[in-house]
Short mmCIF file of C-alpha atoms in Angstrom, two decimals:
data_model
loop_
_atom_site.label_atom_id
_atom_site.label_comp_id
_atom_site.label_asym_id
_atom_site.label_seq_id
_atom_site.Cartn_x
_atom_site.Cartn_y
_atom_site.Cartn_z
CA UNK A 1 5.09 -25.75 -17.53
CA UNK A 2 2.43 -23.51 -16.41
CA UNK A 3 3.01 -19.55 -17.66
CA UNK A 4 4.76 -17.66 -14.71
CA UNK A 5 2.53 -15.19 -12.38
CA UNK A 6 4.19 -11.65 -12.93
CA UNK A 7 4.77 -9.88 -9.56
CA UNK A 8 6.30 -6.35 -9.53
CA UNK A 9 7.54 -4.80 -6.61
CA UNK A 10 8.68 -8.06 -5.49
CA UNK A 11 12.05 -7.05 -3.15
CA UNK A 12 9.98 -5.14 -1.08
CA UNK A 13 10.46 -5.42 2.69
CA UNK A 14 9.23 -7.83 4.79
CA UNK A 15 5.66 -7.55 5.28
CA UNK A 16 5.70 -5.50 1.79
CA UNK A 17 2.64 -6.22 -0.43
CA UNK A 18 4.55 -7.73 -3.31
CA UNK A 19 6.97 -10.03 -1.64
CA UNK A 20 4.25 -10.97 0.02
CA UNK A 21 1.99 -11.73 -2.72
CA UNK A 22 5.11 -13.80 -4.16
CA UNK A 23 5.37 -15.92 -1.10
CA UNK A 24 1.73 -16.59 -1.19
CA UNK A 25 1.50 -17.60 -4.43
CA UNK A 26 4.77 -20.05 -4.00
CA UNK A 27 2.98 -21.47 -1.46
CA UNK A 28 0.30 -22.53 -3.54
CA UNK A 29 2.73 -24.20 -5.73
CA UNK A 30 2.06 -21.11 -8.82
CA UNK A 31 5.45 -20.05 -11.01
CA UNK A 32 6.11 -17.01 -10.03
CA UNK A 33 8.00 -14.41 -11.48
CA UNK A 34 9.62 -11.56 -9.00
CA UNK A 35 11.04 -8.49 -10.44
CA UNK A 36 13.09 -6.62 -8.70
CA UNK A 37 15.02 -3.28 -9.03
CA UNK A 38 18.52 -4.66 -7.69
CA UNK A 39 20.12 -8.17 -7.70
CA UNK A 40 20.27 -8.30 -3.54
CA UNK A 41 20.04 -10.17 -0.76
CA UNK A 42 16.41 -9.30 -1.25
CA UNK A 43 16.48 -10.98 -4.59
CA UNK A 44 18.24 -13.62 -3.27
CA UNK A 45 15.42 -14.25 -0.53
CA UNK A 46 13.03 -14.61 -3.13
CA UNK A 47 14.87 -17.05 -5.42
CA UNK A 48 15.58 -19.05 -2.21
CA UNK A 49 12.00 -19.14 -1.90
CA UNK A 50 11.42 -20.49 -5.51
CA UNK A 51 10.44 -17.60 -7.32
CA UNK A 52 11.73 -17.03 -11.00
CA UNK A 53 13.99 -13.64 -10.30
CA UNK A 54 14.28 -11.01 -12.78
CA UNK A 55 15.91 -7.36 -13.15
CA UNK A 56 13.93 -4.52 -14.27
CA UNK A 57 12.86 -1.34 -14.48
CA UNK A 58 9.27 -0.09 -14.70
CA UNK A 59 10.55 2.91 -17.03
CA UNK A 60 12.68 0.90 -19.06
CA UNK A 61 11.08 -0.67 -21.84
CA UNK A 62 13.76 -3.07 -22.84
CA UNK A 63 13.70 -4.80 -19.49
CA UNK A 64 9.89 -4.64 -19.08
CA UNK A 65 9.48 -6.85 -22.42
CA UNK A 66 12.17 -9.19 -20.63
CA UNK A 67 9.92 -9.04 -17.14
CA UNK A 68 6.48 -9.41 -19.43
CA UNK A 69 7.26 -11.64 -21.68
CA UNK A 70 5.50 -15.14 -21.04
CA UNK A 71 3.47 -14.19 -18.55
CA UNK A 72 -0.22 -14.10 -19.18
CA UNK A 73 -1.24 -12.62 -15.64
CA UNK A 74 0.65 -9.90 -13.65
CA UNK A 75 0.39 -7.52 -10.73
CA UNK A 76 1.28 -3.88 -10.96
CA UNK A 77 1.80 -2.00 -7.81
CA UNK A 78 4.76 0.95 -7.31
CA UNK A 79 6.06 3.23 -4.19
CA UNK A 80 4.97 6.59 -3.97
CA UNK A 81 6.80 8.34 -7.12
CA UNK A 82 6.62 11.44 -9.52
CA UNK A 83 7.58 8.66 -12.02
CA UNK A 84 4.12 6.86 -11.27
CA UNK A 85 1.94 7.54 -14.45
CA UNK A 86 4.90 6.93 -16.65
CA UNK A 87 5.97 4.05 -15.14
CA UNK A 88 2.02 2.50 -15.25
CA UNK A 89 1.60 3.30 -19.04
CA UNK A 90 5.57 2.09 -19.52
CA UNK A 91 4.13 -1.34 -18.38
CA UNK A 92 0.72 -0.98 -19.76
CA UNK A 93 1.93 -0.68 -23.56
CA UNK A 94 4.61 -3.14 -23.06
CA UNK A 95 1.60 -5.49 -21.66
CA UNK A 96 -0.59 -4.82 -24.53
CA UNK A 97 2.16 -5.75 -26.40
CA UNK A 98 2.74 -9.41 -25.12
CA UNK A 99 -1.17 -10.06 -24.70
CA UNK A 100 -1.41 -10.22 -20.71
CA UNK A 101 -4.69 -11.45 -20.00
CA UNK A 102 -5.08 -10.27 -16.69
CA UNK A 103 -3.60 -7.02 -15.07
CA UNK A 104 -4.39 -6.64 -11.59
CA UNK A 105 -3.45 -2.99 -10.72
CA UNK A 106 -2.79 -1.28 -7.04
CA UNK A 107 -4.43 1.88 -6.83
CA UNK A 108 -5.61 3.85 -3.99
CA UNK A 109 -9.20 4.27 -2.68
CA UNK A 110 -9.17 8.36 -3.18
CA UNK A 111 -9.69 7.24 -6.82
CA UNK A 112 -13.17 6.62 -5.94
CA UNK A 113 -13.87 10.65 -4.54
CA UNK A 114 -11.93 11.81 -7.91
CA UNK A 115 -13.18 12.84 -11.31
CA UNK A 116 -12.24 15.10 -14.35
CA UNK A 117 -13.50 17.86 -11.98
CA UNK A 118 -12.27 16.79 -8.61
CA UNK A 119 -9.14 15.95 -7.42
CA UNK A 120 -6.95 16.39 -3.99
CA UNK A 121 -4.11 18.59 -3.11
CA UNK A 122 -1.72 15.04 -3.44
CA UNK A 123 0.09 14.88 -6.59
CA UNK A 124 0.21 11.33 -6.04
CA UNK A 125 -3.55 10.77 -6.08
CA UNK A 126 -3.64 12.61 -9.04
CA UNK A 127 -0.87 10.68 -11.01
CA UNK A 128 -3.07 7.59 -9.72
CA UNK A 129 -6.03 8.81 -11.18
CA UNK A 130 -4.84 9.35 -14.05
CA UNK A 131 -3.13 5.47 -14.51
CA UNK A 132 -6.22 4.29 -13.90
CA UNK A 133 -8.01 6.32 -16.73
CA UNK A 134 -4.66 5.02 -19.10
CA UNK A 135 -5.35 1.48 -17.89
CA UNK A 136 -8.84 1.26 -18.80
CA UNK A 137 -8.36 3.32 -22.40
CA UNK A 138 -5.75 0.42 -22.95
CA UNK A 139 -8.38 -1.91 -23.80
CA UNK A 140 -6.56 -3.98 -21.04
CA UNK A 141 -8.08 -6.84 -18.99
CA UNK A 142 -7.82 -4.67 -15.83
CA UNK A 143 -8.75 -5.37 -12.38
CA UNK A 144 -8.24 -2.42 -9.67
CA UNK A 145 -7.64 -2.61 -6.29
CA UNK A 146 -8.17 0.16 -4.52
CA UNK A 147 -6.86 -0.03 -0.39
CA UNK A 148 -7.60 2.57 2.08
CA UNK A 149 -4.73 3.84 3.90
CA UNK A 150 -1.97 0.81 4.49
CA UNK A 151 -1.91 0.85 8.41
CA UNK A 152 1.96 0.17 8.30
CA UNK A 153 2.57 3.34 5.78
CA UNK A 154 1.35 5.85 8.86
CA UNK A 155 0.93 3.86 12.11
CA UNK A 156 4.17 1.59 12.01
CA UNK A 157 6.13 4.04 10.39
CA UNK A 158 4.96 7.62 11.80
CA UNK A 159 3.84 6.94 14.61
CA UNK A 160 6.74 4.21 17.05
CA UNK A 161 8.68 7.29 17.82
CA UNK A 162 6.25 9.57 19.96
CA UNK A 163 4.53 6.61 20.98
CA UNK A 164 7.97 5.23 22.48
CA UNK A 165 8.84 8.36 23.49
CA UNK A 166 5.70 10.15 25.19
CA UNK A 167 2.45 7.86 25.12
CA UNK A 168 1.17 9.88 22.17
CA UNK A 169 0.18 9.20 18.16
CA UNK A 170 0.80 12.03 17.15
CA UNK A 171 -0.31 12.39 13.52
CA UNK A 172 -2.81 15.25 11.59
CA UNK A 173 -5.60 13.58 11.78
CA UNK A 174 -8.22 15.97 14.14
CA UNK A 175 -11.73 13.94 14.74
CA UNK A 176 -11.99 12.53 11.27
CA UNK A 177 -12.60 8.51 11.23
CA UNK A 178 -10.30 6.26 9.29
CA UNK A 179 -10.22 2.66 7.99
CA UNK A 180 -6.10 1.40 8.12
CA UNK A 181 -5.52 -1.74 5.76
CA UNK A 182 -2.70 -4.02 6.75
CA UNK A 183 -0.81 -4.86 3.51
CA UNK A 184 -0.76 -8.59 5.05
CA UNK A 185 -4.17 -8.45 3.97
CA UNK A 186 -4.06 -6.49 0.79
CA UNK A 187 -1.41 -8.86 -0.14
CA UNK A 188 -4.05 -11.90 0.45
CA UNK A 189 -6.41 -10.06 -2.15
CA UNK A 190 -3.84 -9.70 -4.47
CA UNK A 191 -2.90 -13.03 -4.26
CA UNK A 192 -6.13 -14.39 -4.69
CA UNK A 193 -7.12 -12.28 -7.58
CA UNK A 194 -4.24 -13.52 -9.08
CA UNK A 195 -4.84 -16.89 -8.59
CA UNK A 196 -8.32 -16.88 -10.54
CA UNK A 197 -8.39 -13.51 -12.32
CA UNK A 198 -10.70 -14.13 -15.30
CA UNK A 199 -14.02 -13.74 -13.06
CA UNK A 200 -12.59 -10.30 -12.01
CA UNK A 201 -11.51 -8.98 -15.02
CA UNK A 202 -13.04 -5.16 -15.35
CA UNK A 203 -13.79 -4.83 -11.44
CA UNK A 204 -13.03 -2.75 -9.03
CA UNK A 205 -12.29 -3.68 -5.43
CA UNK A 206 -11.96 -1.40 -2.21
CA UNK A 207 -9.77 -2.51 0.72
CA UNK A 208 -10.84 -1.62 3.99
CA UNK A 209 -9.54 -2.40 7.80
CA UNK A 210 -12.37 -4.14 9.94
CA UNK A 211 -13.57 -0.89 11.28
CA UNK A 212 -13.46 2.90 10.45
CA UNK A 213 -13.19 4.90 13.85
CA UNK A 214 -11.68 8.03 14.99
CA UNK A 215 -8.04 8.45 16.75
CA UNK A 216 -9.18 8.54 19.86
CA UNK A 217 -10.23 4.90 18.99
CA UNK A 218 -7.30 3.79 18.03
CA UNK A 219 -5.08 5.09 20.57
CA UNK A 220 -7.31 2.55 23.00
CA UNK A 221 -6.42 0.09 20.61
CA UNK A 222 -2.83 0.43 21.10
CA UNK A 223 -3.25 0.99 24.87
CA UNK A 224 -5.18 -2.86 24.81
CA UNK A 225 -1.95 -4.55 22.80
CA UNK A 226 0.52 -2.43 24.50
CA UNK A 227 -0.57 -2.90 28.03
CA UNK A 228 -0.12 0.64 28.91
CA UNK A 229 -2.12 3.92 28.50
CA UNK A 230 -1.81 5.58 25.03
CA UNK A 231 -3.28 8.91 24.12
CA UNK A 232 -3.88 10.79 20.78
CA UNK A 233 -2.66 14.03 20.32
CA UNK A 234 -3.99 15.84 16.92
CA UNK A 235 -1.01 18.15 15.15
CA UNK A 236 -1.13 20.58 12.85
CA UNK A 237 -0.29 19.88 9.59
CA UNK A 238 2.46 22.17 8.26
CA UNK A 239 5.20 21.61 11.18
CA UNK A 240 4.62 17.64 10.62
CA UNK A 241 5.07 17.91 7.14
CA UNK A 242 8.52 20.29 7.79
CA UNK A 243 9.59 17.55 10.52
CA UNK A 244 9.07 14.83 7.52
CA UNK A 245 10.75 17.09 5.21
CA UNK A 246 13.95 17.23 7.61
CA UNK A 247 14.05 13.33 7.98
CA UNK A 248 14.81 13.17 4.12
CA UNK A 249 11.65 11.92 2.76
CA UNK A 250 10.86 12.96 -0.75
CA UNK A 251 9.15 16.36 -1.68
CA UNK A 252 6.66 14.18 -3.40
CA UNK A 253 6.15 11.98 -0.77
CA UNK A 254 5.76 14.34 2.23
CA UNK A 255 3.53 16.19 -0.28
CA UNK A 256 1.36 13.53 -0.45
CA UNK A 257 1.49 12.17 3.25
CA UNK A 258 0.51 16.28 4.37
CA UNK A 259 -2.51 15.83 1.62
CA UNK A 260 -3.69 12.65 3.30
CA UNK A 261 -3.27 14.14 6.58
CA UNK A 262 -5.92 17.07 5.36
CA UNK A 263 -8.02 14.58 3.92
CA UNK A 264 -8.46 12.34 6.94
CA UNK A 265 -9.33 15.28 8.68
CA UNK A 266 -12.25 16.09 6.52
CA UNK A 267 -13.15 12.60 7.17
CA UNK A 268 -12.60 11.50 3.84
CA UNK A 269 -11.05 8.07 4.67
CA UNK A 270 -14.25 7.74 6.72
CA UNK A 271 -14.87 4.43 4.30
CA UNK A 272 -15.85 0.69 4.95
CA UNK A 273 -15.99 -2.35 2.42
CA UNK A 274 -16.28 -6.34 3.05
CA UNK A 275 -14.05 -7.15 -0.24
CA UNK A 276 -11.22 -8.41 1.77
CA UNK A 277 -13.62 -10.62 3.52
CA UNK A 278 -15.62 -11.57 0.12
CA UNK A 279 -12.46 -12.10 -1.67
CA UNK A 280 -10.60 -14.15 0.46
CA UNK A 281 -12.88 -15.85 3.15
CA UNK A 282 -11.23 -13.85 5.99
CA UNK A 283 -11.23 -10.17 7.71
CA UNK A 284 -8.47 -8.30 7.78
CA UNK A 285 -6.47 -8.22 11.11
CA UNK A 286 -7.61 -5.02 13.21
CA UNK A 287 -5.26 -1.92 14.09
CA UNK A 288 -4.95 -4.01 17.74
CA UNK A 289 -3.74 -6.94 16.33
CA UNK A 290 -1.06 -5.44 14.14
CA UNK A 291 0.60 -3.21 17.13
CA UNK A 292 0.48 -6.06 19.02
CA UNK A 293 2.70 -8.14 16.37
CA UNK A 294 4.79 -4.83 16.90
CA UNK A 295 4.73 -4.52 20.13
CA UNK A 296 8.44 -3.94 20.43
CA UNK A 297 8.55 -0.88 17.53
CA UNK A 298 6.68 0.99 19.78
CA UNK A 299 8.15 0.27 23.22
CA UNK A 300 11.46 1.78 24.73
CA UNK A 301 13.69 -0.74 25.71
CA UNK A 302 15.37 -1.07 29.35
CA UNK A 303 18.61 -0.05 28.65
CA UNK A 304 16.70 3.12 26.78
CA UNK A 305 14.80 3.48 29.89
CA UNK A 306 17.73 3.78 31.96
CA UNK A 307 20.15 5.90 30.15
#
């Protein structure tokens, strides 16, 4: 039987790059092995799906060698954590150890502005950074993928609540131009790369949406799949990042999500790449599309109307 396909990550939501990637790759007949963090319903779904299931721990190195071992090509991705770089050289040395020949790695695409000089304000980015460098000292067959903004981490999450409410995105953005990335469609890279990694090995690939525009932009695009008038209102960034803060979200997180916030506007997500198309013989689905799939996250229902 053919070596298992390693996918981390794999109990992810629905929609979540790495389950995903799993259910891709099932479908395509591969042996796929899932890890997840908790046995679950979640783990449960996959092994109904026909994925090998297994327990682990990115900072554990006993139950990385039991996640690693046998597989020959795997896919490392992780959530927003102060744990990151630990966790990516945790699973890099454990790797080494077991002779993966491919190790297809989510990054970010701020990588690409950083340097030993320059970094950003995120302490994310710069734990990021910094697993890439670690990967590529490994020695490693590494491939890097490095999406723009996922479109469901700020626009389906951040952004149903005002728009429900009053019409308005509301996010920190002021004019600066931005390129959101459905992880449907990162997830389709992945998978592919996965697939057929050897003609990949040492590259780096940048993730795009099919168009980098300002807010303004893309509160038309919700207006079109939403059938009624939506309007973007820029915010500063400090009382968003205190309203985040009283939600419950992680210091490190809402650190990071202000630091993006700064960075968009300064325009630096102002970025545009074909890979998904190259890689996988199709765009990726527009900002339009995906609140339109939504549609019913972002609108108030009758009964809400009425009460």
């Amino acid at each position: 039987m053919a070596n298992p396909i390693l996918v981390t990550g794999a109990a992810g939501r629905v929609g979540a790059v790495g389950r995903t990637v799993t259910e891709l790759l099932l479908k395509q007949g591969k042996a796929v092995r899932a890890m997840v963090r908790n046995e679950d319903e979640r783990a449960q779904a996959l092994r109904d799906m026909g994925a090998e299931v297994v327990v682990g721990n990115l900072l554990d190195l006993d139950s990385m060698h039991r996640v690693i071992a046998g597989c020959e090509t795997m896919y490392f991705g992780m959530s927003i954590s102060d744990a990151y770089l630990a966790a990516t050289v945790n699973t890099a040395a454990v790797a080494k150890h077991h002779g993966v020949k491919a190790f297809i790695n989510m990054s970010q695409m701020t990588v690409s502005q950083m340097s030993i000089t320059e970094t950003t304000p995120s302490p994310q980015h710069k734990l990021q950074w910094l697993s890439e460098q670690a990967l590529n000292w490994s020695g490693l067959p590494v491939v890097h993928v490095r999406p723009t903004v996922f479109l469901e981490g700020f626009f389906l999450t951040l952004t149903p609540d005002s728009v429900r409410e009053s019409n308005q995105i509301r996010l920190p953005f002021g004019e600066g131009k931005t390129s959101p990335v459905p992880a449907e469609d990162v997830a389709r890279v992945i998978a592919a790369l996965l697939a057929n990694p050897q003609p990949h090995i040492g590259k780096i690939y940048h993730l795009t949406g099919p168009q980098s525009e300002n807010m303004h932009f893309f509160a038309q695009e919700y207006s079109k799949a939403l059938g009624r008038t939506i309007t973007f209102q820029d915010i500063p960034v400090e009382p968003w990042r205190d309203e985040l803060l009283k939600r419950g979200l992680p210091v490190h997180l809402v650190n990071h999500l202000a630091a993006m916030g700064d960075l968009h506007r300064a325009g630096r997500f102002d970025r545009m790449s074909d890979d998904v198309l190259t890689l996988t013989g199709q765009g990726p689905l527009s900002v339009q599309e995906v609140v339109r799939k939504n549609a019913a996250t972002f609108t108030a229902s009758a009964k809400a109307k009425e009460a």
